[in-house]
Amino acid sequence: MSFDEMDVDTIWMDGEFVDWDDAQIHVLTHGLHYGTGVFEGARCYDTENGPAIFRWEEHLERLYHSCKPYEMEIDHSPEELTEATLELIRRQDLASCYIRPIAFYGYHSLGVSPGDCPTRTAIAVWPWGAYLGEEALENGIEVMVSSWRKHSSSQIPTNAKTTGLYVNSMLAGEEARRHGYAEAIVLNKEGHVAEGPGENVFLVRDGELYTPGLSESILDGITRDTVIEIARDLGYTVNDDVSISRGELHTADELFFTGSAAEVTPIRKVDNVVVGDGSRGPVTEEIQQRFFDVVERRVDDYEEWFTYV
Ligand code: PPE
């Protein structure tokens, strides 16, 4: 759905609430030329106790951490960004939405060195349904292993959510879609499974869960962390520090993606090879159900994960 069709009108930019159409930047903005921005993606859910942002504190912390390798300083405190976000949701009367904070080197001079370019900061919120489609959550998606490899963490910090990183995600995702798949899985430089273009990946084998370790050049996903915790609380063994080979994707009992946008999305085929019985598997279904029960607060646990609007 395009922004034009959405009922949203306000963006927070550098300390002010501005009209949606006025949230503009100069074409010689450093971040546009060199990908020098960091961002977040979080969701506010319509919970039993009213709208609440899921794991906002962790998203904010990751935003500030992402700045570090780039020596970028956000001129606003975490409290100010929180207040701005809550106010955006209230003003636009949204029960649930996606939240996109971004900070980037702005307009002053060009050349790779950001020099005196100011750090600009903005937050937008908008309604965003199921990332890969409602049907995907139920029936799963078909993915292909991309011919593009992911940046190694020795080439670009993969644990920082940097705008520039996402050209690799775009290449992989569009390659997959050109071939008729919904999404890609990207291998790292060593040839191990890393993650999706905008998702972490989990594998189920003999009733246990496996997901690539943090040293596999992946983003330290907050949904990944959530799934690890809720799966362990359900009694599952979760192996979260492993290397996974491409072949293991094909022989897995079940596979699924996690992400703030993607939530918990089953994968039913990889490279045209049927995974398990080719539908959402029982473990995936249980974890997905639990995930939605948790984020919509149909269970009492995990209160500390919510920031109420
Ligand atoms: N890996 C990558 C590369 C990634 O971009 C995301 C989130 C994840 C893993 C999962 O992380 P987390 O959201 O903390 O569980 N991708 C964001 C951007 C998606 C987009 O299309 O834009 C997101 O899910 O918000």
Coordinates of C-alpha atoms and ligand atoms in Angstrom, one line a residue:
M1 CA 0.0 0.0 0.0
S2 CA 1.4 3.4 -0.9
F3 CA 1.7 6.2 1.6
D4 CA -0.8 8.2 -0.4
E5 CA -3.5 5.7 0.5
M6 CA -2.8 5.9 4.2
D7 CA -4.4 7.9 6.9
V8 CA -1.2 9.4 8.3
D9 CA -0.2 13.1 8.3
T10 CA 2.6 13.8 10.7
I11 CA 6.3 13.0 11.0
W12 CA 8.7 13.9 13.7
M13 CA 11.9 15.4 12.4
D14 CA 14.8 16.9 14.3
G15 CA 12.7 17.8 17.3
E16 CA 9.5 19.0 15.6
F17 CA 6.3 17.5 14.4
V18 CA 5.9 18.4 10.8
D19 CA 3.3 17.7 8.1
W20 CA 3.9 14.5 6.3
D21 CA 4.6 16.3 3.0
D22 CA 7.0 18.7 4.6
A23 CA 9.4 16.0 5.9
Q24 CA 11.9 16.8 3.2
I25 CA 15.7 16.7 2.8
H26 CA 18.2 18.2 0.4
V27 CA 19.3 16.1 -2.6
L28 CA 22.9 16.6 -1.6
T29 CA 22.3 14.9 1.8
H30 CA 25.4 12.8 2.8
G31 CA 23.3 9.8 3.7
L32 CA 21.6 9.7 0.3
H33 CA 25.0 9.6 -1.5
Y34 CA 26.9 7.2 0.8
G35 CA 24.2 5.2 2.7
T36 CA 25.4 6.7 6.0
G37 CA 22.2 6.3 8.0
V38 CA 21.0 4.0 10.7
F39 CA 17.5 3.0 11.3
E40 CA 15.1 0.8 13.2
G41 CA 11.8 -1.0 12.6
A42 CA 9.5 -1.8 15.4
R43 CA 5.8 -2.5 15.8
C44 CA 3.1 -1.1 18.0
Y45 CA 0.4 -3.8 18.6
D46 CA -3.2 -3.3 19.5
T47 CA -3.0 -5.2 22.8
E48 CA -5.6 -6.2 25.3
N49 CA -4.4 -3.2 27.3
G50 CA -4.4 -0.7 24.5
P51 CA -1.7 0.1 21.9
A52 CA 1.8 -0.9 23.1
I53 CA 5.2 -0.8 21.4
F54 CA 6.9 -4.2 21.4
R55 CA 10.4 -4.2 22.8
W56 CA 10.9 -0.5 22.1
E57 CA 13.8 -0.2 24.6
E58 CA 15.8 -2.8 22.7
H59 CA 15.1 -1.1 19.4
L60 CA 16.2 2.2 20.7
E61 CA 19.3 0.7 22.2
R62 CA 20.2 -0.9 18.9
L63 CA 19.6 2.5 17.1
Y64 CA 22.2 4.2 19.3
H65 CA 24.6 1.3 19.0
S66 CA 24.3 1.3 15.3
C67 CA 25.6 4.9 15.3
K68 CA 28.8 3.9 17.0
P69 CA 30.9 2.6 14.1
Y70 CA 29.9 5.7 12.1
E71 CA 30.7 8.1 14.9
M72 CA 27.2 9.5 14.5
E73 CA 25.7 11.3 17.4
I74 CA 22.0 11.6 17.6
D75 CA 21.2 15.0 19.1
H76 CA 18.2 13.7 21.0
S77 CA 17.9 11.6 24.1
P78 CA 16.2 8.2 24.1
E79 CA 13.5 9.7 26.2
E80 CA 12.8 12.4 23.6
L81 CA 12.6 9.8 20.8
T82 CA 10.3 7.7 22.9
E83 CA 8.0 10.7 23.7
A84 CA 8.0 11.7 20.0
T85 CA 7.0 8.2 18.9
L86 CA 4.2 7.8 21.5
E87 CA 2.9 11.2 20.5
L88 CA 3.0 10.3 16.8
I89 CA 0.9 7.2 17.5
R90 CA -1.5 9.2 19.7
R91 CA -2.0 12.1 17.3
Q92 CA -2.7 9.9 14.4
D93 CA -4.9 7.7 16.4
L94 CA -3.3 4.4 15.4
A95 CA -4.2 1.3 17.3
S96 CA -1.3 -0.6 15.7
C97 CA 1.5 0.5 13.4
Y98 CA 5.1 0.0 12.2
I99 CA 7.6 2.5 13.6
R100 CA 10.6 3.7 11.5
P101 CA 13.2 5.8 13.4
I102 CA 16.1 6.9 11.2
A103 CA 19.3 9.0 11.8
F104 CA 21.6 10.0 9.0
Y105 CA 24.4 12.4 8.0
G106 CA 22.7 15.4 6.5
Y107 CA 23.5 18.3 4.2
H108 CA 26.6 20.4 4.5
S109 CA 29.3 19.3 2.2
L110 CA 30.0 16.2 0.1
G111 CA 32.9 13.8 0.0
V112 CA 33.0 10.5 1.8
S113 CA 34.1 12.1 5.0
P114 CA 30.9 13.3 6.7
G115 CA 33.0 16.3 8.1
D116 CA 30.5 18.8 9.5
C117 CA 27.4 17.3 8.1
P118 CA 24.8 17.4 10.8
T119 CA 23.1 14.2 12.1
R120 CA 19.4 14.4 11.1
T121 CA 16.8 12.3 13.0
A122 CA 13.3 11.4 12.0
I123 CA 10.5 9.1 13.1
A124 CA 7.6 8.0 11.0
V125 CA 4.8 5.6 11.9
W126 CA 2.2 4.0 9.6
P127 CA -0.1 1.0 9.4
W128 CA 1.7 -2.0 8.0
G129 CA 0.0 -5.4 7.7
A130 CA 1.8 -8.7 7.3
Y131 CA 5.2 -8.1 5.6
L132 CA 5.0 -11.0 3.3
G133 CA 1.2 -11.1 3.1
E134 CA -1.5 -12.5 5.4
E135 CA -1.5 -15.7 3.4
A136 CA 2.3 -16.2 4.1
L137 CA 1.7 -16.3 7.8
E138 CA -0.6 -19.2 7.4
N139 CA 0.7 -21.2 4.5
G140 CA 4.4 -20.2 4.4
I141 CA 6.5 -18.8 1.5
E142 CA 8.8 -20.1 -1.1
V143 CA 12.4 -18.8 -0.9
M144 CA 15.6 -19.2 -2.9
V145 CA 19.1 -19.1 -1.7
S146 CA 20.5 -15.9 -3.3
S147 CA 23.5 -15.9 -5.5
W148 CA 24.6 -12.8 -3.7
R149 CA 26.5 -13.3 -0.5
K150 CA 26.1 -11.1 2.6
H151 CA 28.7 -8.6 3.6
S152 CA 31.1 -10.2 6.1
S153 CA 31.2 -8.4 9.4
S154 CA 34.8 -7.6 8.6
Q155 CA 33.6 -5.6 5.6
I156 CA 30.8 -3.7 7.2
P157 CA 29.4 -4.0 10.7
T158 CA 26.4 -6.3 10.1
N159 CA 25.2 -5.9 13.7
A160 CA 24.5 -2.2 13.0
K161 CA 21.3 -1.5 11.1
T162 CA 22.8 0.7 8.5
T163 CA 20.9 2.0 5.5
G164 CA 23.8 1.3 3.1
L165 CA 23.7 -2.4 4.0
Y166 CA 20.3 -2.8 2.5
V167 CA 21.5 -2.6 -1.1
N168 CA 22.7 -6.1 -0.6
S169 CA 19.2 -7.0 0.8
M170 CA 17.6 -5.4 -2.2
L171 CA 19.7 -7.3 -4.7
A172 CA 19.0 -10.6 -3.0
G173 CA 15.3 -10.0 -2.5
E174 CA 14.7 -8.8 -6.0
E175 CA 16.7 -11.6 -7.5
A176 CA 14.4 -14.0 -5.7
R177 CA 11.2 -12.2 -6.8
R178 CA 12.4 -12.2 -10.4
H179 CA 12.6 -15.9 -10.2
G180 CA 9.1 -16.2 -8.7
Y181 CA 10.0 -16.6 -5.1
A182 CA 8.7 -14.4 -2.2
E183 CA 12.0 -13.9 -0.5
A184 CA 15.7 -14.8 -0.4
I185 CA 18.0 -16.5 2.1
V186 CA 21.5 -15.1 2.0
L187 CA 24.7 -17.0 2.7
N188 CA 27.6 -15.4 4.4
K189 CA 31.1 -15.1 3.0
E190 CA 32.0 -18.5 4.4
G191 CA 29.0 -20.0 2.6
H192 CA 26.9 -20.6 5.8
V193 CA 23.3 -19.6 6.1
A194 CA 23.2 -16.0 7.4
E195 CA 19.7 -14.5 7.2
G196 CA 17.0 -13.2 5.0
P197 CA 17.2 -9.7 3.4
G198 CA 15.1 -8.4 6.3
E199 CA 14.7 -11.4 8.5
N200 CA 16.5 -13.9 10.7
V201 CA 16.1 -17.5 10.0
F202 CA 15.3 -20.5 12.2
L203 CA 15.4 -24.2 11.4
V204 CA 13.6 -27.0 13.3
R205 CA 15.1 -30.5 13.3
D206 CA 14.0 -33.4 15.5
G207 CA 12.0 -31.1 17.7
E208 CA 14.9 -28.7 18.4
L209 CA 15.4 -25.2 17.1
Y210 CA 18.6 -23.9 15.4
T211 CA 19.5 -20.4 14.3
P212 CA 22.8 -19.0 13.0
G213 CA 25.0 -17.5 15.8
L214 CA 25.8 -13.8 16.1
S215 CA 29.2 -14.4 14.6
E216 CA 27.6 -15.5 11.3
S217 CA 27.4 -11.9 10.0
I218 CA 23.8 -11.4 10.9
L219 CA 21.7 -8.7 12.5
D220 CA 21.1 -9.4 16.2
G221 CA 17.4 -9.5 15.6
I222 CA 15.0 -8.6 18.4
T223 CA 12.4 -10.9 17.1
R224 CA 15.1 -13.6 17.0
D225 CA 15.8 -13.0 20.6
T226 CA 12.1 -13.0 21.4
V227 CA 11.6 -16.3 19.7
I228 CA 14.6 -17.9 21.5
E229 CA 13.1 -16.8 24.8
I230 CA 9.5 -17.8 24.2
A231 CA 10.6 -21.1 22.6
R232 CA 12.8 -22.0 25.6
D233 CA 9.9 -21.0 27.9
L234 CA 7.7 -23.5 26.0
G235 CA 10.3 -26.1 26.7
Y236 CA 12.2 -26.2 23.4
T237 CA 15.9 -26.6 23.1
V238 CA 17.2 -23.6 21.1
N239 CA 20.7 -23.8 19.5
D240 CA 21.4 -20.2 18.9
D241 CA 25.2 -20.3 18.3
V242 CA 25.5 -22.6 15.3
S243 CA 26.6 -22.6 11.7
I244 CA 24.0 -23.9 9.3
S245 CA 24.8 -25.2 5.9
R246 CA 22.7 -24.7 2.7
G247 CA 22.0 -28.4 2.6
E248 CA 20.5 -28.3 6.1
L249 CA 17.9 -26.0 4.8
H250 CA 16.7 -28.6 2.4
T251 CA 16.6 -31.4 4.9
A252 CA 15.1 -29.4 7.8
D253 CA 11.7 -30.5 9.3
E254 CA 10.6 -26.8 9.4
L255 CA 12.0 -23.4 8.6
F256 CA 10.7 -19.9 9.4
F257 CA 11.7 -16.3 9.3
T258 CA 11.6 -13.8 12.1
G259 CA 11.6 -10.0 12.0
S260 CA 9.8 -7.0 13.4
A261 CA 8.2 -6.6 10.0
A262 CA 8.0 -10.3 9.0
E263 CA 7.0 -11.4 12.6
V264 CA 7.1 -15.2 12.4
T265 CA 6.7 -16.3 8.7
P266 CA 6.9 -20.0 7.8
I267 CA 9.0 -21.1 4.8
R268 CA 7.5 -24.0 2.9
K269 CA 10.1 -24.4 0.0
V270 CA 13.7 -23.5 -0.5
D271 CA 15.2 -23.6 -4.0
N272 CA 12.0 -25.5 -5.0
V273 CA 12.8 -28.3 -2.5
V274 CA 9.8 -28.9 -0.2
V275 CA 10.6 -28.3 3.5
G276 CA 9.0 -30.9 5.7
D277 CA 5.5 -31.5 4.4
G278 CA 5.4 -28.2 2.5
S279 CA 3.2 -26.3 4.9
R280 CA 3.5 -24.5 8.2
G281 CA 5.0 -27.1 10.5
P282 CA 3.7 -27.9 14.0
V283 CA 6.6 -26.3 15.9
T284 CA 6.4 -23.2 13.7
E285 CA 2.7 -23.0 14.3
E286 CA 3.1 -23.3 18.1
I287 CA 5.8 -20.6 18.2
Q288 CA 4.0 -18.3 15.8
Q289 CA 0.7 -18.6 17.9
R290 CA 2.6 -18.0 21.1
F291 CA 4.4 -15.0 19.4
F292 CA 1.1 -13.3 18.5
D293 CA -0.4 -14.2 21.9
V294 CA 2.6 -12.5 23.5
V295 CA 2.8 -9.3 21.3
E296 CA -1.0 -8.8 21.6
R297 CA -0.8 -9.4 25.3
R298 CA -3.1 -12.4 25.6
V299 CA -0.6 -13.8 28.1
D300 CA 0.5 -12.1 31.3
D301 CA 4.2 -12.8 31.0
Y302 CA 6.8 -10.5 29.5
E303 CA 5.3 -7.3 30.8
E304 CA 8.7 -5.7 30.6
W305 CA 8.6 -5.9 26.8
F306 CA 5.9 -3.3 26.4
T307 CA 5.8 0.4 26.2
Y308 CA 2.2 1.6 26.4
V309 CA 1.0 4.4 24.2
Ligands
PPE1 N1 18.0 -9.2 9.6 C1 17.9 -8.1 8.8 C2 18.9 -7.9 7.7 C3 16.9 -7.2 9.0 O1 16.8 -6.2 8.3 C4 15.9 -7.5 10.1 C5 14.8 -6.5 10.3 C6 16.1 -8.6 10.8 C7 17.2 -9.5 10.6 C8 15.2 -8.9 12.0 O2 15.5 -8.0 13.1 P1 14.4 -7.6 14.1 O3 13.4 -6.8 13.4 O4 15.1 -6.9 15.2 O5 13.8 -8.9 14.6 N2 14.3 -5.9 9.2 C9 13.5 -4.7 9.3 C10 13.4 -3.9 8.0 C11 12.4 -4.5 7.0 C12 12.2 -3.6 5.8 O6 11.8 -4.1 4.8 O7 12.4 -2.4 5.9 C13 12.2 -4.9 10.1 O8 11.8 -6.0 10.2 O9 11.7 -3.9 10.5

